[in-house]
Each structure stands twice: as C-alpha cells, then as structure tokens.
Amino acid sequence: NAGVTQTPKFRVLKTGQSMTLLCAQDMNHEYMYWYRQDPGMGLRLIHYSVGEGTTAKGEVPDGYNVSRLKKQNFLLGLESAAPSQTSVYFCASGDPVAYYEQYFGPGTRLTVT
Amino acid sequence: RKEVEQDPGPFNVPEGATVAFNCTYSNSASQSFFWYRQDCRKEPKLLMSVYSSGNEDGRFTAQLNRASQYISLLIRDSKLSDSATYLCVVNSFLRGGYNKLIFGAGTRLAVHP
C-alpha cells in the first residue's frame, strides 16, 4: 500500500516549457487535490476533483490544467511555465466523509528559471 | 488579511518544556478545525481535530474559542521528535458545497536537548 505517490520528485524547467506532474493513489479515494506551498504561505488549492472525470478550479488555478481520467490518477499540467510557478507541489486524496483527513504525497519541487 | 494566521516562530524550546501555539481564523462560518504536522521537506499529516469542548491526545491538547475565532495547540513534555512545523487548518466551502481546507502558513517548533 503506497498511499499517495507523485512523480517527479524534482524538476527544473526553463520559462515557457511545459510539463505534467503525476499523482497516483491506491486508497480508492473519491477526492483528489493539487496544492502549491510557498515560503510564508499556507498550502493553496490549485485544482481539485470530486470523482473520476470531474475537475474544478481551486484558489489559484491560473496557468495550470488538470485531468482525472482514472479514479486513482490526477494529473497537473503546466502549459507554459513561468518563474512564479516555482514552488513545492503537493497532491492529496481524501474520503468525502472524512474530508478533513487528506493524505498527501511527498511533493514535487519545481524550479522555473 | 489571511484566512488563517499563525505566528511563524520558530519556537526554540528545551526537551521537557511546555509550548503553546495560537492561530486565528477570519471566516466565522468555519465549523471544523484541525492541526496538521509537517516535518522538514516532507508532506503534511493530520495531527488532531479540534473540538469545541477542547480535546487531548496524549501530550497534545487542542482548544477552540469560537467567539474569538481562535485555536490553540499545547504540547507538554516536549520531545526532540516534536520538532516540526504545525499547521492550523480550518474548513471552508467550495462551489457545490464541498468542503475544502484552508491551511495556515505554520508555526515552526525546534526542540533542543
């Protein structure tokens, strides 16, 4: 039982490049989330999904897209990376009833130069 | 104004000390409150929920004051292993009525021998 996994763990991009972050969970959770964490700020919700095939915008969705084609996977895409997207990205999953206990992946450290 | 505000610390305390962290939240509609723990360069994990009557889990005690919109976490008999960042978390709502979590930026605790 791996819980929530994220790939890659680290990445350096040049401005304008694109990439996809992959999140996978093996707990059969309905809900999945993408957050970013920046120094001095709390985790901020980028996008979320309440079930397979559904996605919705969170607090800071600009510059990101997501897809949830399979229940266990939640992909975060950066179409044209900008230095402002330098951050640590966390994926999380959770159960609708116990929504407050979110299980996080280990994070992806992304630097955009 | 941030929705959840915490003193960033760091709180540097010796082993065995008692330390208290405070947190204020701005949304009076929030109904659920939690503390998460985040170790350095790791993912956040749920530490405990906070109930109106106050609750205790071993050396940890959480209190809620709804009138003042204030949450606290008390750690007694600090251990070296308590060194981490403690995130204050409150619930809010997404479009469609789904719950979301609002994370504070965290209070860093360093326990030394």
Coordinates of C-alpha atoms in Angstrom, one line a residue:
Chain A
N1 CA 0.0 0.0 0.0
A2 CA 1.9 3.0 -1.3
G3 CA -0.6 5.7 -0.3
V4 CA -0.2 8.8 -2.5
T5 CA 2.8 8.9 -4.9
Q6 CA 4.0 11.8 -7.0
T7 CA 6.4 11.9 -10.0
P8 CA 8.8 13.5 -10.5
K9 CA 10.2 14.5 -7.1
F10 CA 12.3 17.3 -8.5
R11 CA 12.3 19.2 -11.8
V12 CA 13.9 22.3 -13.3
L13 CA 12.2 24.0 -16.2
K14 CA 13.0 26.9 -18.4
T15 CA 10.4 29.7 -18.8
G16 CA 7.9 28.6 -21.4
Q17 CA 8.5 24.9 -21.2
S18 CA 5.6 22.5 -20.3
M19 CA 5.4 19.6 -18.0
T20 CA 2.9 17.2 -16.3
L21 CA 3.0 16.2 -12.7
L22 CA 1.5 12.8 -12.0
C23 CA -0.3 11.9 -8.8
A24 CA -1.5 8.3 -8.0
Q25 CA -3.3 7.0 -5.0
D26 CA -4.2 3.4 -4.1
M27 CA -6.7 4.1 -1.3
N28 CA -9.7 4.3 -3.6
H29 CA -10.4 7.8 -2.5
E30 CA -13.0 9.8 -4.4
Y31 CA -11.5 13.2 -3.8
M32 CA -8.1 14.4 -5.1
Y33 CA -6.4 17.8 -4.8
W34 CA -3.4 19.7 -6.1
Y35 CA -1.8 22.3 -3.8
R36 CA 1.2 24.5 -4.0
Q37 CA 3.3 25.6 -1.0
D38 CA 5.4 28.7 -1.0
P39 CA 7.5 30.1 1.9
G40 CA 5.5 32.1 4.4
M41 CA 2.2 31.0 2.9
G42 CA -0.1 28.1 3.6
L43 CA -0.9 25.4 1.2
R44 CA -3.0 26.9 -1.6
L45 CA -5.5 24.8 -3.6
I46 CA -4.9 24.8 -7.3
H47 CA -7.5 22.4 -8.6
Y48 CA -9.5 19.6 -7.2
S49 CA -11.6 16.6 -8.3
V50 CA -14.6 15.0 -6.5
G51 CA -14.6 12.0 -8.7
E52 CA -13.3 10.3 -11.9
G53 CA -13.9 12.5 -14.9
T54 CA -14.6 15.7 -12.9
T55 CA -12.3 18.6 -12.1
A56 CA -12.8 22.1 -10.7
K57 CA -10.8 25.2 -10.0
G58 CA -9.4 26.0 -6.6
E59 CA -8.0 29.3 -5.3
V60 CA -5.0 29.7 -7.7
P61 CA -5.8 27.8 -10.9
D62 CA -4.3 30.2 -13.5
G63 CA -1.5 28.7 -15.5
Y64 CA -2.5 25.1 -14.6
N65 CA -4.7 22.4 -16.1
V66 CA -5.7 19.1 -14.7
S67 CA -7.3 15.8 -15.7
R68 CA -8.7 12.8 -13.9
L69 CA -9.3 10.2 -16.4
K70 CA -8.9 7.4 -13.9
K71 CA -10.0 7.4 -10.3
Q72 CA -6.6 6.7 -9.0
N73 CA -4.7 9.3 -11.0
F74 CA -4.8 13.1 -11.0
L75 CA -2.5 15.0 -13.4
L76 CA -1.4 18.6 -13.1
G77 CA -0.2 20.3 -16.3
L78 CA 1.8 23.5 -16.8
E79 CA 1.5 24.5 -20.4
S80 CA 4.0 27.4 -20.4
A81 CA 6.0 27.6 -17.1
A82 CA 6.7 30.9 -15.5
P83 CA 9.2 31.7 -12.7
S84 CA 6.1 32.5 -10.5
Q85 CA 5.3 28.8 -10.6
T86 CA 8.5 27.9 -8.8
S87 CA 7.1 26.1 -5.8
V88 CA 6.6 22.8 -4.0
Y89 CA 3.5 21.0 -5.4
F90 CA 1.6 18.5 -3.2
C91 CA -1.1 16.1 -4.3
A92 CA -3.6 14.9 -1.8
S93 CA -6.5 12.5 -1.7
G94 CA -9.4 12.0 0.7
D95 CA -12.7 10.4 1.5
P96 CA -15.8 12.6 1.1
V97 CA -17.0 11.7 4.7
A98 CA -13.7 12.2 6.4
Y99 CA -12.8 15.2 4.2
Y100 CA -10.6 16.7 6.8
E101 CA -8.1 14.0 6.7
Q102 CA -6.2 14.5 3.5
Y103 CA -3.4 12.1 2.6
F104 CA -0.5 13.9 0.9
G105 CA 2.1 12.7 -1.5
P106 CA 5.8 13.5 -0.9
G107 CA 5.7 16.6 -3.1
T108 CA 7.4 17.8 -6.3
R109 CA 9.9 20.6 -6.0
L110 CA 9.7 22.6 -9.2
T111 CA 12.1 25.4 -10.2
V112 CA 11.4 27.6 -13.2
T113 CA 14.3 29.6 -14.4
Chain B
R1 CA -5.9 39.6 5.6
K2 CA -5.0 35.9 5.5
E3 CA -7.9 33.5 6.3
V4 CA -5.8 31.6 8.8
E5 CA -3.0 33.4 10.7
Q6 CA -0.2 31.8 12.8
D7 CA 2.9 33.1 14.4
P8 CA 5.7 31.7 12.2
G9 CA 8.1 31.2 15.1
P10 CA 10.5 29.5 15.4
F11 CA 9.8 28.4 18.9
N12 CA 13.1 27.1 20.3
V13 CA 12.4 25.1 23.5
P14 CA 14.4 22.6 25.6
E15 CA 13.2 19.0 25.9
G16 CA 10.5 18.6 28.6
A17 CA 9.2 22.2 28.1
T18 CA 5.5 23.0 27.5
V19 CA 4.9 25.1 24.4
A20 CA 1.7 26.7 23.1
F21 CA 0.8 27.7 19.6
N22 CA -2.0 30.0 18.6
C23 CA -4.0 30.5 15.5
T24 CA -6.8 32.9 14.4
Y25 CA -9.2 32.5 11.5
S26 CA -11.3 35.0 9.8
N27 CA -14.3 33.1 8.4
S28 CA -16.9 32.9 11.1
A29 CA -18.8 30.2 9.0
S30 CA -15.9 27.7 9.5
Q31 CA -17.2 24.8 11.5
S32 CA -14.3 22.4 11.7
F33 CA -10.7 22.9 12.9
F34 CA -7.6 20.8 12.8
W35 CA -3.9 20.7 13.4
Y36 CA -1.6 19.2 10.9
R37 CA 2.1 18.5 11.4
Q38 CA 4.7 18.9 8.6
D39 CA 8.3 17.7 9.1
C40 CA 11.1 19.4 7.2
R41 CA 10.8 18.9 3.5
K42 CA 8.0 16.3 4.0
E43 CA 4.3 16.2 3.4
P44 CA 1.7 17.5 5.9
K45 CA -0.1 14.9 8.1
L46 CA -3.2 15.2 10.3
L47 CA -2.2 15.5 13.9
M48 CA -5.6 16.0 15.6
S49 CA -9.0 17.6 15.2
V50 CA -10.1 20.4 17.5
Y51 CA -13.4 20.2 19.2
S52 CA -15.5 22.9 20.9
S53 CA -15.1 21.4 24.3
G54 CA -11.3 21.1 23.9
N55 CA -9.6 17.7 23.4
E56 CA -6.5 15.9 24.4
D57 CA -4.4 13.3 22.7
G58 CA -1.5 12.2 24.9
R59 CA 0.8 15.2 25.4
F60 CA -1.2 17.3 22.9
T61 CA -4.2 19.5 23.9
A62 CA -6.2 21.5 21.4
Q63 CA -8.6 24.3 22.3
L64 CA -11.2 26.3 20.3
N65 CA -12.7 29.7 21.1
R66 CA -15.4 30.3 18.5
A67 CA -16.3 33.8 19.9
S68 CA -12.7 35.0 19.4
Q69 CA -12.1 32.8 16.3
Y70 CA -9.0 31.4 18.0
I71 CA -7.5 27.9 18.1
S72 CA -4.6 26.7 20.2
L73 CA -2.3 23.7 20.5
L74 CA -0.5 22.9 23.7
I75 CA 2.4 20.4 23.7
R76 CA 3.5 19.2 27.1
D77 CA 6.8 17.5 27.9
S78 CA 8.3 18.3 24.5
K79 CA 10.4 15.6 22.8
L80 CA 13.1 16.1 20.2
S81 CA 10.8 14.3 17.8
D82 CA 8.2 17.0 18.2
S83 CA 10.4 19.3 16.1
A84 CA 8.3 20.2 13.0
T85 CA 6.0 22.8 11.6
Y86 CA 2.5 22.8 13.0
L87 CA -0.2 23.9 10.5
C88 CA -3.5 25.3 11.7
V89 CA -6.3 24.2 9.4
V90 CA -10.0 25.3 9.1
N91 CA -12.7 24.2 6.8
S92 CA -14.3 26.4 4.2
F93 CA -16.6 25.6 1.2
L94 CA -16.2 25.2 -2.5
R95 CA -18.8 25.8 -5.1
G96 CA -21.2 22.9 -4.9
G97 CA -21.0 22.8 -1.2
Y98 CA -17.9 20.7 -1.0
N99 CA -15.6 21.2 2.0
K100 CA -12.1 22.5 1.5
L101 CA -9.3 23.0 3.9
I102 CA -7.6 26.4 4.5
F103 CA -4.1 25.9 5.8
G104 CA -2.2 28.4 7.8
A105 CA 1.5 29.0 6.9
G106 CA 2.6 27.1 10.0
T107 CA 4.5 27.6 13.3
R108 CA 7.9 26.1 13.4
L109 CA 9.0 24.3 16.6
A110 CA 12.6 23.3 17.4
V111 CA 13.1 21.2 20.5
H112 CA 16.7 21.0 21.6
P113 CA 18.5 18.7 24.2

